[in-house]
Coordinates of C-alpha atoms in Angstrom, one line a residue:
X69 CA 52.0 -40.7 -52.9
X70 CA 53.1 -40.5 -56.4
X71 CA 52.3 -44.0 -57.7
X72 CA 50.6 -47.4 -56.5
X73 CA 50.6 -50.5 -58.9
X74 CA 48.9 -54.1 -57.4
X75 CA 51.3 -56.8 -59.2
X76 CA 49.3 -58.7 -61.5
X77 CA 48.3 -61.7 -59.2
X78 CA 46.9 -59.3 -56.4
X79 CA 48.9 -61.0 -53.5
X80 CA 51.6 -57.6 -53.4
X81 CA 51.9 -53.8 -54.7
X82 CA 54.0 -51.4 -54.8
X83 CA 54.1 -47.5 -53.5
X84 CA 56.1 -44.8 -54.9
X85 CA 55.8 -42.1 -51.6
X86 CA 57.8 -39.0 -51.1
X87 CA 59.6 -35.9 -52.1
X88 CA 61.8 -36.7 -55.2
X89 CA 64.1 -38.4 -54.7
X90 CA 61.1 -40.9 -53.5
X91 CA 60.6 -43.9 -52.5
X92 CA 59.7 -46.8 -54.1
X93 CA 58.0 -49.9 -51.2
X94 CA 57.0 -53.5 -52.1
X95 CA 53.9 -54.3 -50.0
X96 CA 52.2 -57.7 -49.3
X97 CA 48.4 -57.2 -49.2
X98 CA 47.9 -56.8 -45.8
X99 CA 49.8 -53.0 -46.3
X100 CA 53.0 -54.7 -44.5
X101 CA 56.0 -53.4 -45.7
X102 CA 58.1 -56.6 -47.5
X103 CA 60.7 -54.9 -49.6
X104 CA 62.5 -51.1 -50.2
X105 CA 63.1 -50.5 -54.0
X106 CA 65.6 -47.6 -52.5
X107 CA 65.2 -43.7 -53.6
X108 CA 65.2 -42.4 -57.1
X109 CA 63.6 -40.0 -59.4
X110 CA 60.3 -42.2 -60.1
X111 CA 56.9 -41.6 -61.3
X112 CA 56.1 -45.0 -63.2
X113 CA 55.3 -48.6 -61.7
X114 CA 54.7 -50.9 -64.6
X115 CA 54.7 -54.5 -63.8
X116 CA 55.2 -57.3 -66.1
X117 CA 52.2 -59.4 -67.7
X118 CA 53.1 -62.4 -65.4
X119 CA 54.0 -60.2 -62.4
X120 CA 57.8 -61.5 -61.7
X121 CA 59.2 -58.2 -63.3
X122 CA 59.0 -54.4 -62.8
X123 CA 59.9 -51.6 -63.9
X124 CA 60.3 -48.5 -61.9
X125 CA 60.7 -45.1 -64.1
X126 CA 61.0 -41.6 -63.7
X127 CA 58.5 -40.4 -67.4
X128 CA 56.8 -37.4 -68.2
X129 CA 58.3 -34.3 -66.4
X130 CA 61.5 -36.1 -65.1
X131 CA 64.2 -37.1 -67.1
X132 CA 63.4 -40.8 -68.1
X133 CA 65.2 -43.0 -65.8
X134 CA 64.3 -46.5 -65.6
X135 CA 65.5 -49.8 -62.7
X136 CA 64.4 -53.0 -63.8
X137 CA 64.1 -55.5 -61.2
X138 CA 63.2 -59.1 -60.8
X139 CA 60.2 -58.7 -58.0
X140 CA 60.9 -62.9 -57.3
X141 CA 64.8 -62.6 -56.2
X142 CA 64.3 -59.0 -55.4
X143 CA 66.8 -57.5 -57.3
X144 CA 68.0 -55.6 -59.8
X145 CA 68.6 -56.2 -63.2
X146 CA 69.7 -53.3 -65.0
X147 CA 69.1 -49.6 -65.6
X148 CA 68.3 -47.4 -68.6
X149 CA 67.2 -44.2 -69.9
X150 CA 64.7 -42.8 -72.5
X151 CA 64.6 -39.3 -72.5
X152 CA 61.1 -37.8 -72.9
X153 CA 59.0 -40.9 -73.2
X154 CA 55.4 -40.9 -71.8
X155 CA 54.1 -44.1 -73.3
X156 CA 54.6 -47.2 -72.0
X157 CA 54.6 -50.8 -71.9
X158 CA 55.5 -54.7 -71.4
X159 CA 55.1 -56.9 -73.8
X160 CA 52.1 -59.7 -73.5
X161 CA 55.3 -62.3 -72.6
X162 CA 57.0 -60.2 -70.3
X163 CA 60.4 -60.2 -72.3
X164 CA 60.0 -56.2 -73.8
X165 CA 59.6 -52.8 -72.6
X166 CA 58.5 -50.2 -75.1
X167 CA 59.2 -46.2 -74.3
X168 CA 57.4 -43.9 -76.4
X169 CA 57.7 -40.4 -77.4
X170 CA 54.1 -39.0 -78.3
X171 CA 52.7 -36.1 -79.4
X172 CA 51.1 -33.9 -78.5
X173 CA 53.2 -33.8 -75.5
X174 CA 56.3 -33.9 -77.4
X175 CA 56.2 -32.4 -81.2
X176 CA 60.1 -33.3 -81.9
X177 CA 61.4 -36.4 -81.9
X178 CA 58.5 -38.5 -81.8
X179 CA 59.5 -42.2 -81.8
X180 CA 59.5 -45.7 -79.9
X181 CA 62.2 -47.5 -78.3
X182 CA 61.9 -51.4 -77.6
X183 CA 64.3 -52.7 -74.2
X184 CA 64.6 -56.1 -72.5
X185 CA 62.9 -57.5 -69.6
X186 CA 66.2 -56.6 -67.9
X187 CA 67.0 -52.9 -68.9
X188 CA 69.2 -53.5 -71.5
X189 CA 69.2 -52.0 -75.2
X190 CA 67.5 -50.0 -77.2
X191 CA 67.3 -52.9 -79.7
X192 CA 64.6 -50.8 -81.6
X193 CA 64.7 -47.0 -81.8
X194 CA 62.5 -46.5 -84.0
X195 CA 61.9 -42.7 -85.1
X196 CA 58.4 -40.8 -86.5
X197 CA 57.5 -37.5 -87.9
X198 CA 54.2 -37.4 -85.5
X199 CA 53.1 -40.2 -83.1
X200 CA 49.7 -40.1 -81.4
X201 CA 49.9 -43.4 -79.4
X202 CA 51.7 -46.6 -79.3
X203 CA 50.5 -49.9 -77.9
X204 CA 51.7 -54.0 -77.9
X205 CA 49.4 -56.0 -79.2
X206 CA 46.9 -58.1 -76.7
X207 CA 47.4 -61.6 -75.6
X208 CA 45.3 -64.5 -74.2
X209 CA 45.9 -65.0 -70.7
X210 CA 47.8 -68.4 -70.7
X211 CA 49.4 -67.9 -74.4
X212 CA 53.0 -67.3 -73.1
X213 CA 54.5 -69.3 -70.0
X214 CA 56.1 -67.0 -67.1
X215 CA 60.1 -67.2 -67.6
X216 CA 62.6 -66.6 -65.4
X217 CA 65.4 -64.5 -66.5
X218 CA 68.0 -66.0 -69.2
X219 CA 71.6 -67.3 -67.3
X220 CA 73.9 -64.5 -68.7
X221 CA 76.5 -65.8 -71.3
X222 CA 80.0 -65.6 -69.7
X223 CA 81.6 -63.7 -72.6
X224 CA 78.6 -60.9 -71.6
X225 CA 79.1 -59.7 -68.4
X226 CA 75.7 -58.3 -66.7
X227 CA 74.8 -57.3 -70.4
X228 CA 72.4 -54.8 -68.3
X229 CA 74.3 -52.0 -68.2
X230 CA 72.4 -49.8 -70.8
X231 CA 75.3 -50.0 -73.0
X232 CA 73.2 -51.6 -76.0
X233 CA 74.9 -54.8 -75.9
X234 CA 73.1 -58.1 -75.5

């Protein structure tokens, strides 16, 4: 076992488990298998604030790969990369990812890169000569509503792709 995240309303977790490729497993709390994420090169389970979205990554010694899925309709979103991040992190309303580049694990390219809840982006890349540690800002339980994804606009497509497009 790599990984295990409880969601954040403790009824279900999830289990990264395996060789690499390995395998991500949605659990109910009883330790009854519910739902198979599939295989991949994974290290990270970061849910959402609000618990409807995750994020399954491969940081730190693998090469930054990242699904995001909606844990609700259980499926996927959209996919990403960013290369050589080790930091972290939804935002308090569950509509942002942030990947960071630190140091002292990284002395190049130090920098954060902001996503949406659904893979897509960078829509911040945001570069720095030496960062130690980068963080969102806390929220008050309560202070944002739990939202379900946006309806795609038809002249987008999935608008997940990665691509940068919104």
């Amino acid at each position: 076992i790599s990984a295990a995240e409880w969601s954040p309303n403790g009824r279900q977790f999830v289990v990264i488990a395996g060789r690499m490729p390995a395998t991500a497993t949605l659990y109910d709390m009883k330790a009854r298998p519910e739902f198979s994420f599939g295989t991949g090169h994974r290290s990270v389970i970061s849910w959402s604030p609000h618990g409807r979205f995750l994020c399954l990554a491969g940081f730190g010694n693998l090469a930054g790969d990242m699904d995001f899925w909606d844990v609700n309709k259980r499926k996927i979103m959209g996919s990403n990369n960013s290369h050589c991040a080790v930091g972290y992190g939804w935002s308090p309303d569950s509509r942002f990812f942030m990947t960071a580049t630190l140091a002292p694990r990284m002395n190049v390219d130090n920098g954060v890169k902001l996503f949406r809840y659904n893979g897509s982006g960078p829509i911040l890349e945001q570069g720095h000569d030496q960062l130690l540690d980068c963080a969102w800002r806390p929220a008050a339980a309560g202070v944002y509503p739990d939202r379900p994804q946006s309806p795609t606009r038809r002249n987008e497509g999935s608008g997940a792709s990665g691509d940068g497009e919104a």
